[in-house]
Coordinates of C-alpha atoms and ligand atoms in Angstrom, one line a residue:
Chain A
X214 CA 35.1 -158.8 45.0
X215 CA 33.5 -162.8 44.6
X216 CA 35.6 -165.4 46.3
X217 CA 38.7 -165.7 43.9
X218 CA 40.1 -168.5 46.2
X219 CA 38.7 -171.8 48.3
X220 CA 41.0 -171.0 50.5
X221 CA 38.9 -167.7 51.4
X222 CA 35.5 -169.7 51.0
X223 CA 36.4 -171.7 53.6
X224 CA 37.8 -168.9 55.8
X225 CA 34.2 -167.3 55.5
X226 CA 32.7 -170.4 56.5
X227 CA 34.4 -170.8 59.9
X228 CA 31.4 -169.6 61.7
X229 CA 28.6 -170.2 59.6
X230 CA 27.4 -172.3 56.9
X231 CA 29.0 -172.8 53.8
X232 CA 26.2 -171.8 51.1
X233 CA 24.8 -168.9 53.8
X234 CA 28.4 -167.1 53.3
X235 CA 28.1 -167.0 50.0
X236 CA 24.8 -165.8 49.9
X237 CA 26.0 -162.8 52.5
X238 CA 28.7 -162.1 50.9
X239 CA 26.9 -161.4 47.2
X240 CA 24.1 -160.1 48.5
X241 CA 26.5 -157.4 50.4
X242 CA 28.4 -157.1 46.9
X243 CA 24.9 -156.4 45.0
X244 CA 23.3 -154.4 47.9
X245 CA 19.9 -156.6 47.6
X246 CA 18.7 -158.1 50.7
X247 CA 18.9 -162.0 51.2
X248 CA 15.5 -162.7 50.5
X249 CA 15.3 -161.0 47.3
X250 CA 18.8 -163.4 46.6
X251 CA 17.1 -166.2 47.8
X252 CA 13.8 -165.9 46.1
X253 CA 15.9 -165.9 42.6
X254 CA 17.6 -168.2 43.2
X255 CA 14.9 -170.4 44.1
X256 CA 13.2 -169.5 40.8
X257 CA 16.1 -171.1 39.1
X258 CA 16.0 -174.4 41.4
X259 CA 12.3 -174.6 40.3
X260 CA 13.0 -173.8 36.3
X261 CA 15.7 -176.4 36.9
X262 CA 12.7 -179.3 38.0
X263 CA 10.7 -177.7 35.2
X264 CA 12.8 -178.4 32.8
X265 CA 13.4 -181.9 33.2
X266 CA 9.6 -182.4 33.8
X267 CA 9.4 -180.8 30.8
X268 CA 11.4 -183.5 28.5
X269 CA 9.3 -185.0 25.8
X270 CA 11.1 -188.3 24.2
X271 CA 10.0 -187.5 20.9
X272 CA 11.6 -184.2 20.4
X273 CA 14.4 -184.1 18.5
X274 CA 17.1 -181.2 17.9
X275 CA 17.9 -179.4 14.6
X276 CA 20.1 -181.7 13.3
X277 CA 18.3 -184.5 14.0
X278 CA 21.2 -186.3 16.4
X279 CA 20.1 -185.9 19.9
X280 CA 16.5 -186.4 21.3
X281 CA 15.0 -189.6 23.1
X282 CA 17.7 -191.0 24.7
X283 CA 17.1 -190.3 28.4
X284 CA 13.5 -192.4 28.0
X285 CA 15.5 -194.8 26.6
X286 CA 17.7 -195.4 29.4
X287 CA 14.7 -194.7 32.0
X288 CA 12.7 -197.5 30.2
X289 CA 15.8 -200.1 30.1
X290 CA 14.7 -203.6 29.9
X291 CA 18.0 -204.9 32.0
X292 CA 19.5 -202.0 33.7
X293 CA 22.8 -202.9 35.5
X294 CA 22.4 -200.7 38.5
X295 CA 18.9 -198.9 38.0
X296 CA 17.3 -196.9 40.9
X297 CA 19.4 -194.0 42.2
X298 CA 22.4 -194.1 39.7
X299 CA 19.7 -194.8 36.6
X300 CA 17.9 -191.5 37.3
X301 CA 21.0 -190.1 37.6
X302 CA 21.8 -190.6 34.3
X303 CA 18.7 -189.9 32.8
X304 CA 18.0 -186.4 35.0
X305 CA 21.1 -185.0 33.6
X306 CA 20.0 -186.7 29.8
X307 CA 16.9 -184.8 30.3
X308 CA 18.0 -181.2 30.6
X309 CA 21.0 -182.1 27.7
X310 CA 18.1 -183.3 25.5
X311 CA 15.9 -180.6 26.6
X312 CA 18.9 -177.3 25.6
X313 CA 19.4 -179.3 22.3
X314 CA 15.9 -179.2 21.5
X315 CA 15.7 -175.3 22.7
X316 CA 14.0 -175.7 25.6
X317 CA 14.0 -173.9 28.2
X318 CA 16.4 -174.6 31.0
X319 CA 19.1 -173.4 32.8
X320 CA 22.6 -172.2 32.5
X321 CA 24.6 -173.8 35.5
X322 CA 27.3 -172.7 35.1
X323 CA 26.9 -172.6 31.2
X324 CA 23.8 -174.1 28.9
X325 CA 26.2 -177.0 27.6
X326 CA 26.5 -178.3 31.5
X327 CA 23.3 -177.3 32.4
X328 CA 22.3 -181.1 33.0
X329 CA 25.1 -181.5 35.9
X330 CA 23.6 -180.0 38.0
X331 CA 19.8 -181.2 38.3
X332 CA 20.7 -184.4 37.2
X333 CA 23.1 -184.9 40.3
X334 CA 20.0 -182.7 42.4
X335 CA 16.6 -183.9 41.6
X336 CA 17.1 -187.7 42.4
X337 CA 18.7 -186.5 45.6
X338 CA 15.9 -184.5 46.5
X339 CA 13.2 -187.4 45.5
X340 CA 15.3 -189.9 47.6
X341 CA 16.0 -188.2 50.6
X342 CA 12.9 -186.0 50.3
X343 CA 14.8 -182.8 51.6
X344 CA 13.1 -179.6 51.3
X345 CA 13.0 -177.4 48.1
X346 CA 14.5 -174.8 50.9
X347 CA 17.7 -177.0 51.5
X348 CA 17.9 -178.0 47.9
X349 CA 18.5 -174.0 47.0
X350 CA 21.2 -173.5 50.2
X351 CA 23.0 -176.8 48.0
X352 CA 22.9 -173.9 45.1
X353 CA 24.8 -171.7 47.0
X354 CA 27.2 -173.9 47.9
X355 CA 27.9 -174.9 44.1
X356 CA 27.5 -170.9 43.1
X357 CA 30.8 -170.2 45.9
X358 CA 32.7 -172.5 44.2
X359 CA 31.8 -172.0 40.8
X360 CA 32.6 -168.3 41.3
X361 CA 36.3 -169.4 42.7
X362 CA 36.8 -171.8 39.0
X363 CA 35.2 -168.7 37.0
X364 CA 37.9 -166.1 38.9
X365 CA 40.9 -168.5 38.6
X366 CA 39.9 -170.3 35.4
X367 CA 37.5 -170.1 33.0
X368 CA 33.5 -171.5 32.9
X369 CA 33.7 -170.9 28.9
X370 CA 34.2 -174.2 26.7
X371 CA 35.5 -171.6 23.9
X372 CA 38.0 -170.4 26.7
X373 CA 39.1 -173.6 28.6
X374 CA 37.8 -176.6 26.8
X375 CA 35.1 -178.7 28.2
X376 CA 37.3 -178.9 31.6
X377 CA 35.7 -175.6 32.1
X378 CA 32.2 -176.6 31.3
X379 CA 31.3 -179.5 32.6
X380 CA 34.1 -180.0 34.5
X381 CA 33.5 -177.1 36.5
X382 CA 29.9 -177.8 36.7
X383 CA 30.7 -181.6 38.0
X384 CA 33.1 -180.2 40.7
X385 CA 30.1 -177.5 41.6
X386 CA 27.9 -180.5 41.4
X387 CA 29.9 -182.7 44.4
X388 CA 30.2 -180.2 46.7
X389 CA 26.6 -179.2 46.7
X390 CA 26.1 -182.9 47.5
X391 CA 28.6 -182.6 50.0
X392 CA 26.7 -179.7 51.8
X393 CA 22.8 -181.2 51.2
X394 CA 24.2 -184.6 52.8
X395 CA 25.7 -183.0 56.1
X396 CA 29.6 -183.1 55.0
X397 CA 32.5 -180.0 56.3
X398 CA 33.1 -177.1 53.8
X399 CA 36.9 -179.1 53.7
X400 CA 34.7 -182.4 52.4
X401 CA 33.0 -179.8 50.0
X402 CA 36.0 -178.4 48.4
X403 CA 38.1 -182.0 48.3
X404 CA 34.7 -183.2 46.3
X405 CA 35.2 -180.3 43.9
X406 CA 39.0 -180.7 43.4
X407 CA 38.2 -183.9 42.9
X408 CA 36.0 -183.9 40.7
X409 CA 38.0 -181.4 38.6
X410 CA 41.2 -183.1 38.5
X411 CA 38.8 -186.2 36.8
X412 CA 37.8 -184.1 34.2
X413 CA 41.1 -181.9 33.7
X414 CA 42.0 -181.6 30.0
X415 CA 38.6 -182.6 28.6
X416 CA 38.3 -180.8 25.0
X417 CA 35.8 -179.4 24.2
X418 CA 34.8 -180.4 20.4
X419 CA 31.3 -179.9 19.7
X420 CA 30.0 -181.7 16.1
X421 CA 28.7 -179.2 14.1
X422 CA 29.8 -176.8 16.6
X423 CA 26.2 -177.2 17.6
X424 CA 25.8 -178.3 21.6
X425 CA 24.8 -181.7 20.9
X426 CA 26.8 -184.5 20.5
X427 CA 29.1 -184.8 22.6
X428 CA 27.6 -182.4 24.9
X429 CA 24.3 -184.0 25.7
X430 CA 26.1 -187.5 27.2
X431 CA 29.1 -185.4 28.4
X432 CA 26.3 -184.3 31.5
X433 CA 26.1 -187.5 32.0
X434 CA 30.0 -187.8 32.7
X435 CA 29.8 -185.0 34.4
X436 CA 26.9 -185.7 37.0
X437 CA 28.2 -189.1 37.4
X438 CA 31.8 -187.8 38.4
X439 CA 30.1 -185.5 41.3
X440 CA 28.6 -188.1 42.2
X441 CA 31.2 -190.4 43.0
X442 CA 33.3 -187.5 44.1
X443 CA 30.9 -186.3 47.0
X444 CA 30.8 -190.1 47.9
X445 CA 34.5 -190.3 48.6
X446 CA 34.8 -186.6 50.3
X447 CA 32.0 -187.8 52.3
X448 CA 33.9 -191.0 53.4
X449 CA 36.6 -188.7 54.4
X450 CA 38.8 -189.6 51.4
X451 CA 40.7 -186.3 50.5
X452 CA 42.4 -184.5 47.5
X453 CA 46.2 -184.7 47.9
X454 CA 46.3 -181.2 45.4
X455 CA 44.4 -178.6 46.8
X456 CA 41.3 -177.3 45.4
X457 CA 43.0 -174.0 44.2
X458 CA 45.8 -175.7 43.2
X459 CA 43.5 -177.9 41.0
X460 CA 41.9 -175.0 39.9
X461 CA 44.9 -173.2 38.6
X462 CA 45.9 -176.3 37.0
X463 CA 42.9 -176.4 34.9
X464 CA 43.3 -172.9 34.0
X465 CA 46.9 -173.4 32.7
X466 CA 45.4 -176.5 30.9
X467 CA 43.1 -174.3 29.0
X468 CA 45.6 -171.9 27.8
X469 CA 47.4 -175.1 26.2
X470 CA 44.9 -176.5 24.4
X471 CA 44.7 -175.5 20.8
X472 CA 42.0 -173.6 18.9
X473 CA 40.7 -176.3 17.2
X474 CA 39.9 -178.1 20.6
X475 CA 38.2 -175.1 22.0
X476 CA 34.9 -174.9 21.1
X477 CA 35.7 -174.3 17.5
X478 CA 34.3 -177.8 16.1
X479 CA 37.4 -178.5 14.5
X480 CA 38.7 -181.2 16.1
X481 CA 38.6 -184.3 18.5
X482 CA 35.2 -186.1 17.7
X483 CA 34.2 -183.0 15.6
X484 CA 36.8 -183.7 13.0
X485 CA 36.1 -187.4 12.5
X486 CA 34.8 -188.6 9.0
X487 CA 31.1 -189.0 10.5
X488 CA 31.1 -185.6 12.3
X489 CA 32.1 -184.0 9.3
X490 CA 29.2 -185.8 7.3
X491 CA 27.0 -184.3 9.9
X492 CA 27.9 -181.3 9.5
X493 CA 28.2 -181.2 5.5
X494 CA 24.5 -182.3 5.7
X495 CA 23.9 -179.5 8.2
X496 CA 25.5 -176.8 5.9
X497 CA 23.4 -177.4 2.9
X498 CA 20.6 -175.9 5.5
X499 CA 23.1 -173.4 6.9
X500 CA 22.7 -169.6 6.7
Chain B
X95 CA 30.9 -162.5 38.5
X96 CA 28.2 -162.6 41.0
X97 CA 27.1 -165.7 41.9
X98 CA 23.8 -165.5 39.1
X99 CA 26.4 -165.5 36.3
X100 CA 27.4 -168.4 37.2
X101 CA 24.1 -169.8 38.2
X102 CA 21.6 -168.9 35.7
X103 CA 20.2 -167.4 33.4
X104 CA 17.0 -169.5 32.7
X105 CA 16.9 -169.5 28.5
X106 CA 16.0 -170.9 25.9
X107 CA 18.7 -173.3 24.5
X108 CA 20.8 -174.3 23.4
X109 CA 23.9 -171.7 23.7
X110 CA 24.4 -168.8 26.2
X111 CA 26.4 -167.4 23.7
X112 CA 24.1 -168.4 20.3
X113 CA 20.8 -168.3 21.5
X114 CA 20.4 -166.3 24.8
X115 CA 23.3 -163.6 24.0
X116 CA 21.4 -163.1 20.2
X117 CA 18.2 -162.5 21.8
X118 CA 19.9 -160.2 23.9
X119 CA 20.8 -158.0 20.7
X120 CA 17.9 -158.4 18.9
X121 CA 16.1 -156.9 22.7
X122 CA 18.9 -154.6 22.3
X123 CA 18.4 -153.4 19.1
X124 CA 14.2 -153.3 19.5
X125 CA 15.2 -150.7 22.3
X126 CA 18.0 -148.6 20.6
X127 CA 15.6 -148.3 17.5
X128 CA 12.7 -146.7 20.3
X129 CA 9.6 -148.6 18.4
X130 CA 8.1 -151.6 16.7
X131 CA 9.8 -152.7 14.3
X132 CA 8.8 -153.3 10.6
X133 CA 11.8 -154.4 8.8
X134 CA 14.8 -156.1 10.1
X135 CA 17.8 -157.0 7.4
X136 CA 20.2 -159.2 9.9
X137 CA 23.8 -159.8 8.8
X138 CA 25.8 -162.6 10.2
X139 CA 29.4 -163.1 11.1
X140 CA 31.8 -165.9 12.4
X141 CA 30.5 -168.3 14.1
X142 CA 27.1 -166.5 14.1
X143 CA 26.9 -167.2 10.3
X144 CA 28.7 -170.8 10.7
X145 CA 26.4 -172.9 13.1
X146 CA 23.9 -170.0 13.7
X147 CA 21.0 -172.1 12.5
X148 CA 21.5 -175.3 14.2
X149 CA 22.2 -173.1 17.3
X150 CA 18.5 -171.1 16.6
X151 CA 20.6 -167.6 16.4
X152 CA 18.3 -166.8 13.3
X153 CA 15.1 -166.9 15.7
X154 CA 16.7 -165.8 19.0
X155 CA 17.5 -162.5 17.4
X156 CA 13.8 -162.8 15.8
X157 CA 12.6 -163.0 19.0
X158 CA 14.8 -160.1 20.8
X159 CA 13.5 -157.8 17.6
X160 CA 10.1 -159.1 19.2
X161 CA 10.9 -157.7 22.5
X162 CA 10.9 -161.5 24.0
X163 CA 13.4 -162.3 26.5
X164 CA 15.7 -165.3 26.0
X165 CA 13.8 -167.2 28.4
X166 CA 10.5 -166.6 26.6
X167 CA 9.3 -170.6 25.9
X168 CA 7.9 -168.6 22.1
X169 CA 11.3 -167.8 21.0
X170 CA 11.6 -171.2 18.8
X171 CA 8.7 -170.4 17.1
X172 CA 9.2 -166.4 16.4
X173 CA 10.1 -166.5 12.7
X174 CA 5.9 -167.0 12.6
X175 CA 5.0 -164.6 15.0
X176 CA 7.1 -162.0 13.4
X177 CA 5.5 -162.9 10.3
X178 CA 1.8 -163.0 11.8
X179 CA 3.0 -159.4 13.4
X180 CA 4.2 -157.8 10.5
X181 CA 7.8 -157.6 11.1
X182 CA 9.8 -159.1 7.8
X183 CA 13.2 -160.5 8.9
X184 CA 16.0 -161.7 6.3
X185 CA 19.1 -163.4 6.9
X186 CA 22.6 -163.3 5.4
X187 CA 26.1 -163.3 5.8
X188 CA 29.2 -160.9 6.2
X189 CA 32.8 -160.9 7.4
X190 CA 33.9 -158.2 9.3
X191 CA 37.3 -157.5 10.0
X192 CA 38.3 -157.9 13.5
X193 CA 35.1 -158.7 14.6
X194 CA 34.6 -161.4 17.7
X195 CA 33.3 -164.2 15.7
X196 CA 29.7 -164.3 17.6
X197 CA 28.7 -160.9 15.9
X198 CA 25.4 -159.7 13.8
X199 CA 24.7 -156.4 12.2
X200 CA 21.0 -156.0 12.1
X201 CA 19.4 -153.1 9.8
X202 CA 16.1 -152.0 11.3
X203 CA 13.0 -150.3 10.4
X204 CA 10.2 -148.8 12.6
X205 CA 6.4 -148.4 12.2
X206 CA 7.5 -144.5 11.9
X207 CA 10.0 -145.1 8.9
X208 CA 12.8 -144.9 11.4
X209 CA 15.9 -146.9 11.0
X210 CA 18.6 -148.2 12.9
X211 CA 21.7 -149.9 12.5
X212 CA 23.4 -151.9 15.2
X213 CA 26.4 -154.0 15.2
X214 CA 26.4 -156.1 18.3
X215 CA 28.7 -159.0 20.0
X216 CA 27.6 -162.3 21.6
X217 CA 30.7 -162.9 24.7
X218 CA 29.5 -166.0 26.8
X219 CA 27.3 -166.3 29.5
X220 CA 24.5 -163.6 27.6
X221 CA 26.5 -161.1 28.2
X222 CA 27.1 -158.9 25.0
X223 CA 28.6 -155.4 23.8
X224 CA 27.5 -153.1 21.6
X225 CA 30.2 -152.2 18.9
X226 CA 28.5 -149.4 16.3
X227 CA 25.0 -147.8 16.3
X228 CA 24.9 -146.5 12.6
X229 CA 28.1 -144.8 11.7
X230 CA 29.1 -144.0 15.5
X231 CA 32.0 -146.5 17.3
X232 CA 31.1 -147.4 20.9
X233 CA 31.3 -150.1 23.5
X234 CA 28.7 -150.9 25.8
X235 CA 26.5 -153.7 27.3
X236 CA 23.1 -152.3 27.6
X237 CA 23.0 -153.2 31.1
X238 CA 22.7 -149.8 31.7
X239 CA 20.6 -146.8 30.8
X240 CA 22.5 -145.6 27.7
X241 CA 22.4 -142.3 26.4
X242 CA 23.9 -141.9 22.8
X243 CA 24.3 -137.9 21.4
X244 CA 25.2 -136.4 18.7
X245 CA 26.6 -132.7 18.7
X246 CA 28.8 -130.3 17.2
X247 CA 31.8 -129.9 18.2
X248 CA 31.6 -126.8 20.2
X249 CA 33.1 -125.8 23.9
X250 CA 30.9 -126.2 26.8
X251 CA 28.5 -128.9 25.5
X252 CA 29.9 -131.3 27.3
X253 CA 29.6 -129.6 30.3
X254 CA 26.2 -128.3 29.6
X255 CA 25.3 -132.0 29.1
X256 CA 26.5 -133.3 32.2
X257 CA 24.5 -130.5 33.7
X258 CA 21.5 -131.7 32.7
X259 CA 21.6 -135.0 33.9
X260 CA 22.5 -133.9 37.1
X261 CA 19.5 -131.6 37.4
X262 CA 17.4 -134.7 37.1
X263 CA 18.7 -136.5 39.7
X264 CA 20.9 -139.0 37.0
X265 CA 24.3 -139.8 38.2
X266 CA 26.8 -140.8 34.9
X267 CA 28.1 -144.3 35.1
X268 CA 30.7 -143.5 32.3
X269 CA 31.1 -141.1 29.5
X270 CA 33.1 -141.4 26.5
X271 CA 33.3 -138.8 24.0
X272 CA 34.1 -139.0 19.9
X273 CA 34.6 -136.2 17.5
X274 CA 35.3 -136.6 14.1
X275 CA 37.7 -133.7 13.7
X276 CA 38.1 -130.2 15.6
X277 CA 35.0 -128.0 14.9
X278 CA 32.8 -130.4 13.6
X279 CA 30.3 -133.2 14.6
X280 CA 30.9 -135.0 17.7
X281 CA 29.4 -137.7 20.3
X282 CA 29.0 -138.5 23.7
X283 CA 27.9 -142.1 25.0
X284 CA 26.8 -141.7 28.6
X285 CA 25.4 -144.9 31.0
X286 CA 24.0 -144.0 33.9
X287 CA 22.9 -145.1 37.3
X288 CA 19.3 -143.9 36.8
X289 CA 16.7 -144.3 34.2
X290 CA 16.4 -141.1 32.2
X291 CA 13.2 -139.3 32.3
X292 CA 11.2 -138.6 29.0
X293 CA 11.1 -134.4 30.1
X294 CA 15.3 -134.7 30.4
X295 CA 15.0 -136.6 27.1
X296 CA 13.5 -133.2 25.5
X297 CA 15.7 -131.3 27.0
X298 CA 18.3 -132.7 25.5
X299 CA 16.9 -132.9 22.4
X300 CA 16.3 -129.0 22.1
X301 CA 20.0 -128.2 23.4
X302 CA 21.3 -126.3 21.1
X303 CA 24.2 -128.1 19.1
X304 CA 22.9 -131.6 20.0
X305 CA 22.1 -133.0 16.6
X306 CA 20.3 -136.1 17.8
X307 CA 19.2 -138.6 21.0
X308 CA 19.2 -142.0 21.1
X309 CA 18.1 -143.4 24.6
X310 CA 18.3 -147.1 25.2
X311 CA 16.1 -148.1 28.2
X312 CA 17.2 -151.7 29.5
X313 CA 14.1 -152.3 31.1
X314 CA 11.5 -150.5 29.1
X315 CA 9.7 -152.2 26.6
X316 CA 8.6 -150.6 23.2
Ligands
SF4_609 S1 31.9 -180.1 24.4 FE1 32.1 -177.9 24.3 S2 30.0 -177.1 23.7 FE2 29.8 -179.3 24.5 S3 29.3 -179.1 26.7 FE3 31.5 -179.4 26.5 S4 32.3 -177.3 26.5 FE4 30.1 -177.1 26.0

């Protein structure tokens, strides 16, 4: 059995490291020896960098609405904050752009969110210039708790909205910031609730019903979010609802959103009068 | 889950489900079929035939029939390299009662003049299920070494079976069986824990009262 509770994540981390309990535990679920865990895992930290070294500004996805926009923001004339935050923004852009534009990058937890996750990681690594080692124990650390929100909840937009996309990705996303920057497993898992309880009730309403628009900018909330979560958790500022708690809240929100706001492109922004343009233009193509 | 289903795969984008789960069939179907494939007639359901172009579902499963993986950088351009390779691919639609809405029925021919047809189901994450292999039911991932026989109906085959796998040193995973009424044809799907040999493959096929063998080998490429 994977960790169905943060409660039990934490109990496994009493006497050792938060991500190196994960990585035990699966690796005696899987019978594979560490290294052979390790070593994969490190191939998807590395695909992860590849990826966003990878973006090309003038790509541009099948329907034409996403591509460029992360060079955009890199190459602001007047940024308001810049540095850090800025690549930030434009890491996570990056890989959104990049799975629009099929690309190769990767699912973390899903393709949709898969620009959480780097774009909170690689400007940590080039600012604090930790080792590509540490960077993959921080994928541990967000795997544990991703495997808790995929065993309570849901990780599937279709299932639980975007909550469970890139929510669950942004609360993944502050605790391995948590972990890479020194903070308790307890600071990791008030980062994630927190993060999740931000994002709690997001819809998931994909234009077209292609991952696009609002997908591609919706990294950007989400990486942002973890961000500012791990900051506070680091601070010592903690979730008054418990991460589970948060967790099974999410999961009950899911099951009350409708259809049409599950991944179905029928409603929210993908039932406005411009979305359904888009996607009238789109059908003419359609198969 | 383990924890690489929730971190990973690497693929292609832009959808687990759309793009990485319909290479995954097309890879699928490459193997069930046991050759390269010539011909490939791909039918389209739900929300497969809704947003499956602007989601590259028409390419991904291209590029499965192709025998690429759905991390293989080519797979946006494999509508070319199937033509350049010979392999003619066409595209339409279908509804299928009851079907989960990510679901294709792809029609293919080998080199030998072989067919197969396989109707397969994208759930999330990459993962996917295999529904019908020509007229037969069934329900599996292709995770496993799958075994699909035809026999008659007859008692003792089952057993007889069984007792060949185990000879070869292949432990059964599961095993559901089908018959289409007493005394007449029947089927056993088998995964197992261990590859099966080409030599237990012939021995199967000369059983008598097995009809026919499919074998689908997740890792072997055609
Ligand atoms: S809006 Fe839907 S498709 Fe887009 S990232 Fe969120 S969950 Fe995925």
């Amino acid at each position: 059995m994977s960790f169905n509770s943060v409660e039990s994540l934490l109990d496994a981390s009493r006497d050792l490291p938060l991500w190196r309990a994960v990585l035990e535990h699966d690796c005696q679920e899987e019978g594979i020896p560490p290294e052979q865990s390790l070593s994969r895992m490190d191939a998807l930290w590395q695909a992860m960098k590849s990826a966003v070294a990878d973006y090309d500004p003038a790509r541009h996805s099948a329907s034409g609405l996403v591509g460029g926009a992360a060079a955009r923001v890199e190459s602001s004339p007047h940024p308001i904050v810049g540095g850090f935050v800025t690549q930030v923004i434009a890491a996570a852009m990056k890989t959104g752009e990049c799975n629009a534009c099929m690309r190769r990058i990767v699912a973390a937890p899903t393709a949709g969110a898969s620009g959480v996750l780097p774009g909170v990681l690689l400007p940590y690594q080039s600012q604090y210039h930790t080792s590509d080692q540490e960077m993959v124990h921080a994928l541990y650390a967000a795997a544990g708790f991703g495997q808790v929100i995929a065993a309570r909840a849901s990780i599937s937009g279709a299932e639980g909205g975007c909550q469970a996309e890139v929510g669950s990705a942004s609360g993944m996303a502050a605790a391995a910031l948590v972990s890479l920057h020194g903070g308790t497993p307890e600071q990791m898992a008030h980062a994630c609730a927190m993060a999740l309880k931000n994002l709690l009730g997001l819809v998931c309403d994909p234009v077209a019903g292609l991952v696009e628009v609002p997908c591609v900018k919706r990294n950007v909330a989400g990486a942002m979010n973890a961000l500012a979560c791990a900051e506070m958790a680091l601070a010592g500022v903690e979730s008054a609802i418990p991460c589970d708690e948060v967790i099974d809240a999410m999961r009950s929100v899911g099951a009350l959103l409708p259809d049409s706001l599950r991944e179905t492109g029928r409603g929210g922004l993908a039932a406005t009068p411009t979305a359904l343009r888009a996607a009238q233009r789109l059908r003419g193509g359609a198969l | 889950m383990n924890i690489f289903d929730i971190m990973g795969p690497v693929m292609v984008g832009p959808s687990s489900s759309h793009t990485a789960g319909a290479a995954r069939i097309g890879r699928l179907t490459r193997a069930l079929l046991g050759e390269v494939p010539v011909r490939a007639e791909i039918l389209l359901h739900g929300s497969f035939s809704a947003t499956g172009r602007g989601h590259g579902t028409d390419r991904a499963l291209a590029a499965g029939l192709l025998g690429m993986t759905a991390d293989d950088p080519r797979l946006p351009q494999s509508l070319v390299l199937a033509r350049e390779v010979g392999l003619e691919v066409t595209f339409g639609s279908v509804t299928l009662p009851h079907a989960h809405p990510n679901t294709a029925v792809l029609t293919v021919t080998g080199l030998s003049g072989r067919t197969v047809t396989v109707t397969a189901a994208s759930l999330g994450g990459g993962r996917v299920q295999v529904t019908r292999v020509d007229d037969l039911e069934v329900s599996f991932s292709g995770d496993l070494p799958t075994l699909l026989l035809r026999n008659r109906d007859r008692p003792g085959i089952v057993a007889e079976a069984a007792h060949l796998l185990s000879a070869h040193g292949v432990n059964i995973a599961t095993l559901h069986l089908r018959r289409e009424g007493r005394g007449g044809l029947a089927a056993m799907v088998i995964e197992s824990d261990q590859p099966i040999p080409e030599e237990l493959l012939q021995a199967l096929n000369t059983t008598d009262g097995i009809v026919s063998v499919r074998y689908l080998d997740p890792e072997g490429g055609v």
